[in-house]
Short mmCIF file of C-alpha atoms and ligand atoms in Angstrom, two decimals:
data_model
loop_
_atom_site.label_atom_id
_atom_site.label_comp_id
_atom_site.label_asym_id
_atom_site.label_seq_id
_atom_site.Cartn_x
_atom_site.Cartn_y
_atom_site.Cartn_z
CA MET A 1 88.46 100.05 134.87
CA MET A 2 87.50 97.56 132.20
CA GLU A 3 86.43 94.24 133.68
CA ARG A 4 88.51 91.13 132.84
CA VAL A 5 87.02 87.69 132.25
CA THR A 6 88.54 84.25 131.90
CA LEU A 7 87.53 82.01 129.00
CA GLY A 8 89.01 78.53 129.18
CA GLY A 9 91.88 79.77 131.32
CA VAL A 10 92.63 82.73 129.03
CA GLU A 11 92.04 86.15 130.54
CA ILE A 12 90.56 88.71 128.15
CA SER A 13 88.83 92.08 128.41
CA ARG A 14 85.07 92.04 128.95
CA ILE A 15 84.65 94.01 125.73
CA VAL A 16 86.51 92.89 122.61
CA TYR A 17 87.42 94.72 119.41
CA GLY A 18 86.62 92.78 116.22
CA MET A 19 88.65 93.10 113.03
CA TRP A 20 86.30 91.60 110.45
CA ARG A 21 85.94 95.01 108.78
CA LEU A 22 89.61 96.01 109.11
CA GLY A 23 90.28 95.60 105.38
CA ASP A 24 87.20 97.74 104.47
CA ASP A 25 88.72 100.84 106.04
CA ASP A 26 90.11 103.40 103.58
CA ASP A 27 93.25 103.46 105.71
CA THR A 28 94.82 100.06 106.41
CA SER A 29 98.30 101.44 107.09
CA PRO A 30 100.22 100.03 110.06
CA ALA A 31 100.13 103.46 111.73
CA HIS A 32 96.34 103.67 111.50
CA VAL A 33 95.78 100.10 112.69
CA GLN A 34 98.17 100.82 115.54
CA SER A 35 96.04 103.87 116.47
CA LYS A 36 92.96 101.67 116.56
CA ILE A 37 94.64 99.15 118.86
CA GLU A 38 95.95 101.93 121.08
CA ALA A 39 92.49 103.51 121.28
CA CYS A 40 91.26 100.14 122.56
CA LEU A 41 94.12 99.75 125.03
CA ASP A 42 93.46 103.25 126.43
CA GLN A 43 90.10 101.88 127.63
CA GLY A 44 91.40 98.53 128.86
CA ILE A 45 90.11 96.72 125.77
CA THR A 46 93.02 94.37 125.21
CA THR A 47 91.43 91.61 123.14
CA MET A 48 91.38 91.62 119.32
CA ASP A 49 89.05 89.27 117.44
CA GLN A 50 90.29 88.01 114.09
CA ALA A 51 89.64 85.14 111.68
CA ASP A 52 91.73 83.68 108.90
CA ILE A 53 89.05 84.61 106.35
CA TYR A 54 88.48 88.24 107.39
CA GLY A 55 89.20 90.69 104.60
CA GLY A 56 89.48 87.85 102.09
CA TYR A 57 92.23 86.19 104.19
CA MET A 58 94.02 89.56 104.52
CA ALA A 59 92.93 91.04 107.89
CA GLU A 60 95.42 89.04 109.95
CA GLU A 61 98.22 90.32 107.76
CA ILE A 62 97.01 93.92 108.07
CA MET A 63 97.06 93.60 111.87
CA GLY A 64 100.39 91.76 111.68
CA ALA A 65 101.94 94.70 109.82
CA ALA A 66 100.88 97.01 112.64
CA LEU A 67 102.32 94.64 115.28
CA LYS A 68 105.58 94.43 113.34
CA SER A 69 105.88 98.21 113.22
CA ALA A 70 105.05 98.51 116.94
CA PRO A 71 106.26 95.21 118.50
CA ALA A 72 105.58 96.38 122.06
CA LEU A 73 101.86 96.10 121.32
CA ARG A 74 102.00 92.31 121.06
CA ASP A 75 102.44 91.70 124.76
CA ARG A 76 99.64 94.11 125.61
CA ILE A 77 96.92 92.30 123.65
CA GLU A 78 95.23 88.94 123.45
CA ILE A 79 94.48 87.58 119.97
CA VAL A 80 91.40 85.53 119.19
CA THR A 81 91.32 84.05 115.71
CA LYS A 82 89.23 81.47 113.89
CA CYS A 83 89.45 78.98 111.08
CA GLY A 84 87.35 76.44 109.25
CA ILE A 85 85.85 78.28 106.27
CA VAL A 86 87.49 77.74 102.89
CA GLU A 87 86.42 80.14 100.16
CA GLY A 88 87.93 81.04 96.81
CA MET A 89 89.73 84.23 97.84
CA GLY A 90 93.25 85.24 98.81
CA ARG A 91 95.42 82.23 99.56
CA HIS A 92 92.47 79.95 98.76
CA SER A 93 91.66 81.59 95.43
CA GLY A 94 92.03 78.28 93.61
CA VAL A 95 89.21 76.71 95.59
CA GLY A 96 85.95 75.83 93.84
CA ILE A 97 82.93 75.68 96.12
CA LYS A 98 82.90 77.47 99.47
CA HIS A 99 83.13 74.82 102.14
CA TYR A 100 84.06 74.08 105.74
CA ASP A 101 87.15 72.15 106.72
CA THR A 102 87.62 71.08 110.31
CA GLY A 103 90.11 68.37 109.38
CA ALA A 104 93.44 68.25 111.23
CA GLY A 105 95.48 69.21 108.17
CA HIS A 106 93.45 72.33 107.44
CA ILE A 107 93.32 73.50 111.06
CA ARG A 108 97.07 73.06 111.45
CA ALA A 109 97.83 74.84 108.19
CA SER A 110 95.46 77.66 109.07
CA VAL A 111 97.04 78.14 112.51
CA GLU A 112 100.52 78.22 110.96
CA ALA A 113 99.34 80.83 108.43
CA SER A 114 97.70 82.94 111.16
CA LEU A 115 100.87 82.86 113.28
CA ARG A 116 103.01 83.83 110.32
CA LEU A 117 100.72 86.58 109.02
CA MET A 118 100.28 88.18 112.43
CA GLY A 119 103.95 87.64 113.26
CA VAL A 120 103.17 86.09 116.64
CA GLU A 121 104.30 82.89 118.33
CA ARG A 122 101.02 81.96 119.90
CA ILE A 123 97.30 82.50 119.45
CA ASP A 124 95.44 83.20 122.69
CA LEU A 125 92.13 81.68 121.60
CA LEU A 126 91.44 79.67 118.45
CA LEU A 127 87.79 79.21 117.50
CA ILE A 128 86.24 76.86 114.97
CA ARG A 129 84.29 79.34 112.92
CA ARG A 130 81.10 77.42 112.13
CA PRO A 131 79.67 73.95 112.75
CA ASP A 132 80.90 71.70 109.94
CA PRO A 133 78.40 69.04 108.84
CA MET A 134 81.40 66.88 107.87
CA MET A 135 83.22 67.32 111.19
CA ASP A 136 84.96 64.20 112.48
CA ALA A 137 84.88 65.12 116.17
CA ALA A 138 87.74 62.79 117.12
CA GLU A 139 89.97 64.33 114.48
CA THR A 140 89.01 67.96 115.20
CA GLY A 141 89.13 67.49 118.98
CA GLY A 142 92.46 65.70 118.67
CA VAL A 143 94.14 68.47 116.70
CA LEU A 144 92.76 71.18 119.01
CA ASP A 145 94.15 69.34 122.05
CA ALA A 146 97.48 68.90 120.27
CA LEU A 147 97.70 72.60 119.37
CA VAL A 148 97.15 73.50 123.04
CA ALA A 149 99.71 70.91 124.18
CA GLN A 150 102.25 72.29 121.69
CA GLY A 151 101.69 75.84 122.90
CA LYS A 152 100.57 77.11 119.48
CA VAL A 153 97.29 78.19 121.03
CA ARG A 154 96.46 78.89 124.69
CA GLY A 155 92.79 77.99 124.48
CA VAL A 156 90.23 76.74 121.98
CA GLY A 157 86.55 77.37 121.42
CA VAL A 158 83.87 77.50 118.77
CA SER A 159 81.61 79.92 116.98
CA ASN A 160 78.00 79.63 115.83
CA PHE A 161 77.76 76.16 117.37
CA ARG A 162 74.44 74.81 118.59
CA PRO A 163 74.48 72.96 121.92
CA TRP A 164 74.70 69.53 120.27
CA ASP A 165 77.63 70.61 118.08
CA TRP A 166 79.42 71.78 121.24
CA SER A 167 78.68 68.55 123.11
CA LEU A 168 79.90 66.39 120.24
CA LEU A 169 83.21 68.21 119.91
CA GLN A 170 83.75 68.49 123.66
CA SER A 171 83.11 64.76 124.06
CA ALA A 172 86.09 64.08 121.78
CA MET A 173 88.66 66.34 123.44
CA GLU A 174 90.39 66.97 126.75
CA THR A 175 90.69 70.76 126.68
CA PRO A 176 87.55 72.45 127.98
CA LEU A 177 86.04 74.54 125.19
CA ALA A 178 86.53 78.17 126.17
CA THR A 179 83.60 79.94 124.53
CA ASN A 180 81.00 79.95 121.80
CA GLN A 181 80.99 83.15 119.76
CA ILE A 182 77.43 83.65 118.55
CA GLU A 183 75.33 86.44 117.10
CA MET A 184 73.57 88.42 119.81
CA SER A 185 72.12 91.90 119.83
CA LEU A 186 68.83 93.68 120.37
CA LEU A 187 68.00 92.74 116.77
CA ALA A 188 69.29 89.15 117.00
CA GLY A 189 67.92 87.73 120.22
CA ASP A 190 67.26 84.07 119.35
CA ALA A 191 70.05 82.83 121.61
CA PHE A 192 68.15 84.15 124.63
CA THR A 193 65.21 81.84 124.05
CA ILE A 194 66.28 78.83 121.97
CA GLY A 195 68.61 77.37 124.57
CA ASP A 196 71.99 78.45 123.22
CA LEU A 197 72.68 80.84 126.09
CA ALA A 198 71.12 78.58 128.71
CA PHE A 199 73.38 75.75 127.58
CA LEU A 200 76.50 77.87 128.09
CA GLN A 201 75.26 79.28 131.40
CA GLU A 202 74.69 75.78 132.70
CA ARG A 203 78.35 75.04 131.93
CA GLY A 204 79.65 78.31 133.34
CA VAL A 205 81.01 79.32 129.92
CA ALA A 206 80.88 82.99 128.93
CA PRO A 207 79.64 83.49 125.37
CA MET A 208 81.07 86.08 122.98
CA ALA A 209 78.52 88.15 121.04
CA TRP A 210 79.29 89.06 117.44
CA SER A 211 77.62 92.06 115.79
CA PRO A 212 76.36 93.43 119.13
CA LEU A 213 75.09 96.53 117.28
CA ALA A 214 73.48 94.28 114.67
CA GLY A 215 76.25 95.25 112.26
CA GLY A 216 74.99 98.86 112.33
CA ALA A 217 71.35 97.95 111.55
CA LEU A 218 70.30 99.44 114.91
CA PHE A 219 71.00 102.85 113.41
CA ASP A 220 69.59 102.48 109.89
CA GLY A 221 66.15 103.82 110.75
CA SER A 222 64.39 100.45 110.48
CA ASN A 223 63.45 100.48 114.19
CA GLY A 224 62.89 104.12 115.12
CA PRO A 225 61.21 103.59 118.51
CA LEU A 226 64.06 101.33 119.69
CA LEU A 227 66.73 103.77 118.56
CA ALA A 228 64.85 106.67 120.17
CA LYS A 229 64.75 104.80 123.48
CA LEU A 230 68.45 103.90 123.26
CA GLU A 231 69.18 107.58 122.64
CA GLU A 232 66.98 108.69 125.52
CA ILE A 233 68.64 106.30 127.98
CA GLY A 234 72.06 107.25 126.62
CA LYS A 235 71.36 110.96 127.01
CA ALA A 236 70.33 110.47 130.63
CA GLN A 237 73.58 108.61 131.34
CA GLY A 238 75.87 110.74 129.15
CA VAL A 239 76.67 108.10 126.53
CA GLU A 240 75.80 107.28 122.90
CA ALA A 241 72.89 105.01 121.97
CA SER A 242 75.39 102.34 120.90
CA ALA A 243 76.82 102.13 124.44
CA VAL A 244 73.31 101.43 125.77
CA ALA A 245 72.80 98.66 123.20
CA VAL A 246 76.07 97.03 124.28
CA ALA A 247 75.22 97.53 127.96
CA TRP A 248 71.96 95.64 127.33
CA LEU A 249 74.12 92.59 126.50
CA LEU A 250 76.53 93.21 129.39
CA ALA A 251 73.60 93.28 131.83
CA HIS A 252 72.61 89.69 131.05
CA PRO A 253 73.69 87.19 133.73
CA ALA A 254 75.40 84.91 131.16
CA GLY A 255 78.46 87.21 131.23
CA ILE A 256 78.25 88.01 127.52
CA VAL A 257 81.46 89.35 125.96
CA PRO A 258 80.49 91.73 123.13
CA VAL A 259 82.78 92.00 120.08
CA LEU A 260 82.41 95.42 118.44
CA GLY A 261 83.48 96.07 114.88
CA THR A 262 83.45 99.79 114.14
CA ASN A 263 86.22 101.12 111.91
CA SER A 264 85.75 104.69 113.14
CA LEU A 265 88.53 105.86 115.45
CA SER A 266 86.20 108.20 117.33
CA ARG A 267 83.71 105.36 117.88
CA ILE A 268 86.49 102.98 118.91
CA ALA A 269 87.62 105.51 121.50
CA ARG A 270 84.16 105.30 123.15
CA ILE A 271 83.47 101.54 122.99
CA GLY A 272 84.32 101.13 126.67
CA GLU A 273 81.59 103.55 127.75
CA ALA A 274 79.13 100.68 127.59
CA SER A 275 80.52 99.34 130.85
CA LYS A 276 79.43 102.52 132.68
CA VAL A 277 75.76 102.23 131.71
CA GLU A 278 73.23 101.03 134.27
CA ILE A 279 70.51 98.77 132.89
CA ASN A 280 67.97 97.59 135.42
CA ARG A 281 65.45 94.82 134.77
CA GLU A 282 62.71 97.21 133.68
CA THR A 283 65.00 99.02 131.24
CA TRP A 284 66.20 95.67 129.91
CA PHE A 285 62.64 94.59 129.16
CA THR A 286 61.71 98.00 127.74
CA LEU A 287 64.46 97.59 125.13
CA TYR A 288 63.61 93.91 124.59
CA ALA A 289 59.95 94.76 123.97
CA LEU A 290 60.82 97.55 121.54
CA ALA A 291 63.23 95.23 119.71
CA ASN A 292 60.59 92.49 119.44
CA GLY A 293 57.79 94.91 118.60
CA ARG A 294 55.69 93.59 121.47
CA ASP A 295 55.67 93.12 125.22
CA VAL A 296 56.57 89.73 126.61
CA PRO A 297 53.48 87.51 126.90
N1 LIG B 301 82.04 84.48 114.53
C1 LIG B 301 81.34 84.94 113.55
O1 LIG B 301 80.68 84.21 112.78
C2 LIG B 301 81.34 86.42 113.31
C3 LIG B 301 80.48 86.99 112.35
C4 LIG B 301 80.49 88.38 112.20
C5 LIG B 301 81.33 89.17 113.00
N2 LIG B 301 82.16 88.58 113.91
C6 LIG B 301 83.04 89.38 114.78
O2 LIG B 301 82.26 90.39 115.39
C7 LIG B 301 82.87 91.65 115.16
C8 LIG B 301 81.85 92.70 115.15
O3 LIG B 301 80.93 92.53 114.07
P1 LIG B 301 80.27 93.80 113.43
O4 LIG B 301 81.30 94.68 112.87
O5 LIG B 301 79.15 93.35 112.56
O6 LIG B 301 79.69 94.46 114.79
P2 LIG B 301 78.86 95.71 115.20
O7 LIG B 301 79.69 96.45 116.18
O8 LIG B 301 77.50 95.25 115.55
O9 LIG B 301 78.69 96.58 113.86
C9 LIG B 301 79.70 97.39 113.37
C10 LIG B 301 79.10 98.18 112.21
O10 LIG B 301 78.15 99.07 112.73
C11 LIG B 301 78.47 100.38 112.36
N3 LIG B 301 78.21 101.27 113.50
C12 LIG B 301 78.73 101.17 114.73
N4 LIG B 301 78.25 102.18 115.51
C13 LIG B 301 77.44 102.88 114.73
C14 LIG B 301 76.68 104.03 114.98
N5 LIG B 301 76.64 104.62 116.17
N6 LIG B 301 75.96 104.52 113.95
C15 LIG B 301 75.99 103.92 112.75
N7 LIG B 301 76.72 102.81 112.46
C16 LIG B 301 77.43 102.30 113.45
C17 LIG B 301 79.94 100.38 112.04
O11 LIG B 301 80.21 101.40 111.09
P3 LIG B 301 81.56 102.28 111.26
O12 LIG B 301 82.70 101.37 110.97
O13 LIG B 301 81.37 103.35 110.24
O14 LIG B 301 81.56 102.81 112.66
C18 LIG B 301 80.14 99.00 111.48
O15 LIG B 301 79.84 98.96 110.09
C19 LIG B 301 83.62 91.45 113.84
O16 LIG B 301 84.66 92.40 113.66
C20 LIG B 301 84.16 90.07 114.03
O17 LIG B 301 85.31 90.13 114.84
C21 LIG B 301 82.16 87.23 114.08
#
């Protein structure tokens, strides 16, 4: 059974399916997207990760079309989405320079667009996509609190925030921030040592990990010894190398919630296998050393 975790009062599955690449698939039909969601649900993966900007501001609509054609799916999933990046594509095609907007007007408008495009009444978790150097914490915190109070979103969090960005925003709002979605994988391990994970652990906040397979780079031949070890461990436990790489994140005591982004139906159908893999401390460090190209000092 897939483990469930609670982020800021919102219960989600321990492993999440990410829809950043949804629009890159050759098949974006409602029936195919529905198959992807059902393949997740079959494994107890109930949480879908979206953002306004995915697919050039189109991915929410692609998922929305699937939910409209199979409305019963809505109540079986939790939806995480994000906002805050404005780039000249899709509904923002008139925009000049790519920029961040964490102002109340933009966040509100983005939430309304997300609700409409996905055809849902409420977002389960809304994340601010990146730290905005122009953020007015009182304004951003105020609108996030208001969206929760109005029931437009159940919980709010952030993404790619450093500890001080988190503290600033949290200091200006009532709602406890639910999570920080950051990059973490065997090939992107900074968060383990620069304090980002420690900061969340101290607060009892589970982080989400984006690109847990390093966006596929684990398999591109650039780190043969690491891949060979992942395959060896996987073979011994009857799973693919990718499941071992995800299990390496699951084994960390911070309670990391990996967000996987494969478009392949057969890979989606096996995402949950990561939760069966046993990673002891020695195995964890074996993979860590291979990823870093050296033993720990
Ligand atoms: N908050 C943020 O700033 C942020 C940034 C980036 C992503 N995200 C979220 O994180 C999610 C996951 O990101 P991601 O897609 O980069 O994650 P990922 O799961 O690390 O990488 C997925 C990529 O790896 C490939 N892949 C997976 N298994 C493979 C295998 N066994 N062999 C070869 N290639 C393999 C997939 O190709 P196939 O499709 O062909 O399987 C896909 O292109 C996104 O969907 C999004 O929700 C958030």
